[in-house]
C-alpha positions as CSV (number, residue, x, y, z in Angstrom):
1,X,-24.0,1.5,-17.7
2,X,-24.3,5.2,-16.6
3,X,-21.1,4.4,-14.7
4,X,-18.2,4.4,-16.4
5,X,-14.1,4.4,-15.4
6,X,-10.8,5.4,-16.7
7,X,-7.6,4.9,-15.4
8,X,-4.6,7.4,-14.4
9,X,-2.0,7.4,-16.8
10,X,0.8,8.6,-14.4
11,X,1.1,8.7,-10.6
12,X,3.8,9.3,-8.0
13,X,4.6,10.5,-4.9
14,X,6.7,13.3,-3.5
15,X,8.6,13.1,-0.2
16,X,9.8,15.8,1.6
17,X,12.2,13.5,3.3
18,X,14.2,12.8,0.2
19,X,13.8,15.7,-1.8
20,X,14.7,14.2,-5.2
21,X,13.4,10.2,-5.2
22,X,10.9,9.8,-7.8
23,X,8.6,7.3,-6.8
24,X,6.7,6.7,-10.0
25,X,6.0,3.3,-10.6
26,X,5.7,2.0,-7.0
27,X,2.6,0.4,-6.2
28,X,2.0,2.7,-3.2
29,X,0.9,6.2,-3.3
30,X,0.9,8.3,0.2
31,X,-0.2,11.3,1.6
32,X,1.5,11.5,5.4
33,X,3.1,13.6,8.5
34,X,5.4,11.8,10.3
35,X,7.8,12.2,12.1
36,X,11.2,10.8,12.0
37,X,13.8,9.4,14.7
38,X,15.2,13.1,15.5
39,X,11.2,13.8,16.2
40,X,11.1,16.0,12.7
41,X,7.7,16.0,11.0
42,X,8.1,14.3,6.6
43,X,5.4,14.8,4.6
44,X,4.1,12.8,1.6
45,X,2.2,14.2,-0.9
46,X,0.9,12.5,-4.2
47,X,0.1,13.3,-7.7
48,X,-2.3,12.0,-10.8
49,X,-3.4,12.6,-13.9
50,X,-5.9,11.3,-16.7
51,X,-5.7,11.5,-20.0
52,X,-7.4,14.8,-21.0
53,X,-8.4,13.0,-24.9
54,X,-10.0,10.1,-23.1
55,X,-12.5,12.4,-20.6
56,X,-13.3,14.3,-23.5
57,X,-14.5,11.5,-26.0
58,X,-16.2,9.8,-22.9
59,X,-18.4,13.4,-22.1
60,X,-19.0,14.0,-26.1
61,X,-19.5,10.0,-27.1
62,X,-21.6,8.4,-23.9
63,X,-22.3,10.8,-21.5
64,X,-23.9,13.0,-25.1
65,X,-25.6,16.2,-23.2
66,X,-26.8,14.2,-19.7
67,X,-26.7,15.8,-16.3
68,X,-23.0,13.7,-14.9
69,X,-21.0,13.7,-11.8
70,X,-17.2,12.7,-12.0
71,X,-15.4,11.5,-8.5
72,X,-12.1,10.4,-7.7
73,X,-11.6,6.9,-6.1
74,X,-8.7,5.8,-4.7
75,X,-8.3,2.3,-2.7
76,X,-6.6,2.1,0.8
77,X,-4.1,-0.2,1.2
78,X,-3.4,1.2,4.7
79,X,-3.7,3.6,7.4
80,X,-2.1,4.9,10.7
81,X,-2.3,7.2,13.1
82,X,-5.5,8.5,12.6
83,X,-6.3,9.2,16.0
84,X,-8.6,12.7,15.3
85,X,-10.6,13.7,11.7
86,X,-8.2,13.9,9.3
87,X,-8.9,15.7,5.9
88,X,-7.3,15.3,2.4
89,X,-7.4,18.1,-0.4
90,X,-7.4,17.5,-3.8
91,X,-6.2,20.5,-5.8
92,X,-5.5,20.6,-9.3
93,X,-2.2,20.2,-10.6
94,X,-0.6,23.6,-11.8
95,X,2.5,22.3,-13.5
96,X,3.5,19.7,-15.7
97,X,5.7,16.6,-14.8
98,X,7.5,13.8,-15.3
99,X,6.2,10.1,-13.9
100,X,9.6,8.1,-13.8
101,X,10.5,5.0,-13.2
102,X,11.4,4.9,-9.2
103,X,10.4,3.1,-6.6
104,X,10.3,4.1,-3.0
105,X,13.6,4.0,-1.2
106,X,15.6,2.4,-4.4
107,X,19.3,1.9,-3.7
108,X,20.7,4.0,-4.9
109,X,17.5,5.7,-5.4
110,X,16.1,6.3,-8.7
111,X,15.9,10.4,-9.9
112,X,14.9,10.6,-13.4
113,X,10.7,11.6,-12.8
114,X,9.0,14.0,-10.1
115,X,10.2,14.5,-7.1
116,X,9.7,16.8,-4.2
117,X,12.1,19.3,-5.3
118,X,11.5,19.4,-9.1
119,X,8.8,18.8,-11.4
120,X,10.5,16.6,-14.3
121,X,13.6,15.0,-13.1
122,X,16.6,15.7,-10.8
123,X,17.9,18.8,-11.9
124,X,15.0,20.0,-14.2
125,X,12.1,21.8,-13.4
126,X,11.8,22.7,-9.8
127,X,8.4,23.7,-9.1
128,X,7.1,27.0,-9.6
129,X,5.7,28.5,-5.6
130,X,3.4,30.7,-7.1
131,X,2.4,32.4,-10.3
132,X,-0.7,32.1,-13.2
133,X,-2.2,31.1,-16.1
134,X,-4.0,32.3,-19.1
135,X,-6.8,30.7,-19.8
136,X,-10.5,30.9,-21.3
137,X,-11.5,32.6,-17.9
138,X,-8.3,35.0,-17.3
139,X,-5.8,34.8,-15.5
140,X,-5.8,31.7,-12.7
141,X,-3.1,32.2,-10.1
142,X,-1.2,29.7,-8.0
143,X,0.1,28.3,-5.2
144,X,2.5,25.9,-2.7
145,X,3.0,25.2,0.6
146,X,6.1,23.9,2.4
147,X,9.2,23.9,5.1
148,X,12.3,25.6,5.2
149,X,13.5,23.6,7.2
150,X,12.1,20.3,6.2
151,X,12.7,19.6,2.8
152,X,12.6,23.0,1.3
153,X,10.9,24.1,-1.8
154,X,8.9,22.3,-3.4
155,X,5.7,19.7,-3.3
156,X,4.1,20.7,-5.8
157,X,1.7,23.3,-6.6
158,X,-1.7,24.0,-7.0
159,X,-4.4,26.6,-8.7
160,X,-6.4,29.0,-7.1
161,X,-8.6,32.2,-8.0
162,X,-6.6,35.1,-6.7
163,X,-3.1,36.1,-6.3
164,X,-2.3,34.1,-3.2
165,X,1.4,34.5,-1.0
166,X,2.5,31.0,-0.6
167,X,3.1,30.7,2.7
168,X,6.5,29.1,4.2
169,X,6.9,28.0,7.6
170,X,10.0,27.9,9.7
171,X,8.0,24.6,11.4
172,X,4.8,23.5,10.1
173,X,2.4,24.9,7.8
174,X,-0.9,26.5,9.9
175,X,-4.5,26.6,8.7
176,X,-5.6,28.2,6.0
177,X,-2.7,29.2,4.7
178,X,-3.8,30.9,1.3
179,X,-4.2,34.4,2.0
180,X,-7.5,36.1,0.8
181,X,-8.0,32.9,-1.4
182,X,-10.9,30.9,-2.6
183,X,-11.1,27.6,-4.7
184,X,-12.3,29.3,-7.7
185,X,-11.5,25.6,-9.9
186,X,-13.4,23.4,-7.2
187,X,-10.7,21.8,-5.0
188,X,-12.3,18.5,-3.1
189,X,-11.2,17.3,-0.2
190,X,-12.4,13.8,1.3
191,X,-12.9,13.7,5.6
192,X,-12.1,10.5,7.7
193,X,-12.8,9.5,11.0
194,X,-11.5,7.0,13.1
195,X,-13.9,4.0,12.2
196,X,-14.6,5.5,8.6
197,X,-13.7,3.2,5.7
198,X,-10.3,5.3,4.2
199,X,-11.4,5.0,0.4
200,X,-10.6,8.4,-1.4
201,X,-14.7,8.9,-3.0
202,X,-14.4,12.9,-4.0
203,X,-16.4,14.8,-6.8
204,X,-14.1,16.0,-9.1
205,X,-16.5,17.3,-11.5
206,X,-15.6,21.4,-11.2
207,X,-12.5,20.4,-11.3
208,X,-12.8,18.6,-14.4
209,X,-15.0,20.6,-16.3
210,X,-12.5,23.9,-15.6
211,X,-10.0,21.6,-17.9
212,X,-12.2,21.0,-20.3
213,X,-13.3,24.3,-21.0
214,X,-9.7,25.6,-21.2
215,X,-9.8,27.5,-17.4
216,X,-6.8,26.1,-16.4
217,X,-4.7,22.7,-18.0
218,X,-5.5,19.4,-17.5
219,X,-2.0,18.5,-15.1
220,X,-4.0,16.2,-13.1
221,X,-4.2,16.2,-9.0
222,X,-2.1,16.5,-6.5
223,X,-3.9,15.2,-2.9
224,X,-2.5,16.3,0.8
225,X,-3.2,16.8,4.2
226,X,-4.7,20.1,5.6
227,X,-2.2,22.6,6.0
228,X,-2.4,22.2,10.2
229,X,-1.2,18.1,9.5
230,X,1.4,19.0,7.8
231,X,5.0,19.9,8.8
232,X,3.4,19.1,12.4
233,X,6.0,18.4,14.8
234,X,3.4,16.8,17.5
235,X,3.5,13.3,18.5
236,X,0.2,13.3,17.9
237,X,-0.4,14.3,14.8
238,X,0.8,11.8,12.2
239,X,-1.6,10.5,9.8
240,X,-0.4,8.2,7.2
241,X,-2.6,7.4,4.4
242,X,-1.2,4.3,2.1
243,X,-3.4,3.8,-1.4
244,X,-3.2,1.7,-3.8
245,X,-1.1,3.1,-7.5
246,X,-2.2,2.5,-10.9
247,X,1.3,0.0,-10.8
248,X,-0.6,-2.5,-8.3
249,X,-0.6,-6.0,-9.0
250,X,-3.8,-5.5,-6.9
251,X,-7.5,-5.1,-8.3
252,X,-7.8,-1.8,-6.8
253,X,-6.5,0.9,-9.2
254,X,-7.5,4.2,-8.7
255,X,-9.8,5.6,-11.0
256,X,-11.5,8.3,-12.4
257,X,-15.5,7.5,-12.2
258,X,-18.0,9.1,-14.4
259,X,-21.7,8.6,-13.7
260,X,-24.6,10.1,-15.4
261,X,-28.4,9.2,-15.9
262,X,-28.9,7.4,-19.1
263,X,-32.7,6.1,-17.6
264,X,-35.1,6.4,-20.1
265,X,-39.0,4.2,-19.3
266,X,-42.2,3.6,-21.4
267,X,-44.2,2.1,-18.9
268,X,-47.5,3.7,-18.7
269,X,-50.1,2.7,-16.3
270,X,-51.2,0.3,-18.5
271,X,-48.2,-1.2,-18.6
272,X,-47.7,-5.0,-17.1
273,X,-45.6,-4.4,-14.3
274,X,-45.3,-6.9,-11.9
275,X,-47.3,-6.7,-8.6
276,X,-46.2,-9.6,-6.0
277,X,-43.0,-10.4,-5.0
278,X,-42.8,-14.1,-5.4
279,X,-41.3,-13.5,-9.1
280,X,-39.1,-15.7,-11.6
281,X,-36.3,-13.4,-12.8
282,X,-33.1,-14.1,-15.5
283,X,-30.6,-12.1,-17.1
284,X,-30.7,-12.3,-20.8
285,X,-28.2,-11.1,-23.8
286,X,-25.9,-12.5,-21.3
287,X,-23.1,-14.6,-23.1
288,X,-20.6,-15.0,-20.4
289,X,-17.5,-13.1,-21.6
290,X,-16.9,-10.2,-22.5
291,X,-13.6,-8.2,-24.2
292,X,-13.2,-4.8,-22.5
293,X,-13.8,-3.2,-25.4
294,X,-17.2,-4.5,-24.8
295,X,-21.0,-3.0,-24.4
296,X,-23.4,-4.9,-23.7
297,X,-27.4,-4.6,-22.9
298,X,-28.4,-6.9,-20.8
299,X,-32.3,-7.7,-20.7
300,X,-34.2,-8.5,-17.6
301,X,-36.9,-11.5,-17.8
302,X,-39.4,-11.6,-15.2
303,X,-43.1,-12.7,-14.3
304,X,-44.3,-14.3,-11.4
305,X,-43.7,-17.7,-10.1
306,X,-47.1,-17.9,-9.5
307,X,-49.1,-16.2,-12.4
308,X,-52.9,-15.6,-12.4
309,X,-55.1,-18.0,-14.4
310,X,-55.9,-17.1,-17.8
311,X,-57.2,-18.9,-20.8
312,X,-54.7,-18.8,-23.4
313,X,-52.7,-21.2,-25.8
314,X,-49.2,-19.7,-25.2
315,X,-47.2,-20.1,-21.4
316,X,-47.9,-17.1,-19.1
317,X,-44.4,-17.3,-18.6
318,X,-43.8,-16.2,-22.0
319,X,-45.8,-12.8,-21.3
320,X,-43.9,-9.3,-21.1
321,X,-43.5,-7.9,-17.7
322,X,-41.7,-5.1,-16.2
323,X,-40.5,-4.8,-13.0
324,X,-41.4,-1.5,-11.1
325,X,-39.7,1.8,-11.7
326,X,-37.9,1.8,-8.6
327,X,-35.7,-1.0,-9.6
328,X,-31.9,-0.8,-9.7
329,X,-28.5,-3.0,-10.5
330,X,-25.7,-3.2,-9.0
331,X,-22.5,-5.3,-10.1
332,X,-19.7,-7.0,-7.5
333,X,-16.7,-8.4,-8.2
334,X,-17.6,-12.6,-7.8
335,X,-13.9,-13.7,-5.8
336,X,-13.7,-10.4,-3.5
337,X,-17.2,-9.7,-2.7
338,X,-17.1,-6.0,-3.3
339,X,-19.3,-3.6,-5.1
340,X,-17.6,-2.3,-8.3
341,X,-20.5,-0.4,-9.3
342,X,-23.1,-0.1,-6.1
343,X,-26.4,0.7,-6.5
344,X,-27.6,4.2,-6.6
345,X,-31.1,5.7,-7.2
346,X,-30.1,8.0,-10.1
347,X,-27.3,6.4,-11.8
348,X,-28.2,2.9,-11.9
349,X,-31.9,3.0,-12.6
350,X,-33.0,0.3,-14.8
351,X,-34.4,1.5,-17.8
352,X,-37.5,-0.2,-20.1
353,X,-38.2,-0.5,-23.8
354,X,-40.5,-2.6,-25.7
355,X,-38.3,-5.7,-25.1
356,X,-38.3,-5.0,-21.5
357,X,-36.4,-3.9,-19.0
358,X,-32.7,-3.5,-19.4
359,X,-29.3,-1.6,-18.6
360,X,-26.2,-1.0,-20.2
361,X,-22.1,-1.9,-19.4
362,X,-19.2,-0.9,-20.5
363,X,-17.1,-3.4,-20.2
364,X,-13.7,-1.1,-20.1
365,X,-14.7,0.3,-16.8
366,X,-14.1,-3.5,-15.0
367,X,-10.4,-5.1,-14.2
368,X,-9.9,-7.9,-17.1
369,X,-9.9,-11.6,-16.3
370,X,-12.2,-11.3,-13.7
371,X,-15.9,-12.7,-12.6
372,X,-18.8,-10.3,-11.9
373,X,-22.1,-10.8,-10.4
374,X,-25.1,-8.5,-11.0
375,X,-27.4,-7.8,-8.5
376,X,-30.9,-6.4,-9.4
377,X,-33.3,-4.5,-6.6
378,X,-36.7,-3.5,-7.0
379,X,-39.3,-1.9,-4.7
380,X,-42.3,-3.4,-4.2
381,X,-45.4,-3.6,-2.4
382,X,-43.6,-1.4,0.2
383,X,-40.5,-4.2,0.4
384,X,-37.0,-3.8,-1.0
385,X,-36.4,-7.3,-2.5
386,X,-32.6,-8.1,-3.8
387,X,-32.2,-10.9,-6.5
388,X,-29.0,-12.6,-6.0
389,X,-29.3,-15.6,-8.8
390,X,-26.0,-16.2,-10.0
391,X,-26.5,-14.0,-12.7
392,X,-22.3,-14.3,-13.9
393,X,-19.8,-12.8,-16.3
394,X,-16.6,-12.3,-16.6
395,X,-14.1,-9.8,-18.6
396,X,-11.0,-11.1,-20.3
397,X,-8.2,-10.1,-21.9
398,X,-9.2,-9.3,-26.0
């Protein structure tokens, strides 16, 4: 499968209203600007990190020189207050941090992990407001933003390519608060309108590549609102995003998704490619149950439903046939009917060899103890045809 997912090693939310509170085991990650009962703005940002060795192994062992893209995906649990277009910024974090074992509004609150004020635990490792890291590309500077009134110094920090002065506002942070600086590390963003799906799916390839190349260290990502929407005291600017964390009990944990093109084809103009839309199809090499460590190559058997008559001793349905090269696969969660791997013209194109059409699936990117369904799409004679004929399999815990 040219789509592979890994899950975070840690994540947590930083709340300006609770400067030393840790929420490292909470099921929710929050990004927000909301007003408290006194009308003061309270800001939340979240941190998320993925294992560097696991990333390196995927690039070297699975992608193996193919071109690729990497996406941060986070699934929405609840969204409120989006009465205008709202942008989330995704920056490379600039300081190491501790996950902690706290939950939101624990009583007593847990302070053994990162918080708005501290990166390690209460009293240890205050967030640096500015500085630099000397990597393979020289000095890469980092910055931060916070309010002196609401929460004080903290809220994480992130890398930029030029010496940027941290901007402290008495009320709220204004847009473009990083002076004379652009995102050397390729910071990403996700923008949402009122009726848009609020899931994050942001291309973070530049950030990850800079981790791999030693330009900056991998401390993970910080996800926050744009500057104009943080510490904003207006009652009309109160966006609240709540995403599922890695500690969710649902099937929607955040992930880092690697996509690459592994398409190969032996089809030539003389190959027996089906030309009719009346097709009989089956999925071969599908034992039905897989362990998360498995990789499986599914083959697709296809033949015309009404083959042309010829004189031969074997059944016409045993002849090898191929789908057109414009054929793709997708995978859905059977219970929710949601796409786990969606159709993509680059990343899910169906390959072919001398045994027929095929595609590969790495089961480690699928949630265990779930049933999945394979759907095949092909473009034929100007029509787009979907084959959804109960091609099921299950991933189980080993």
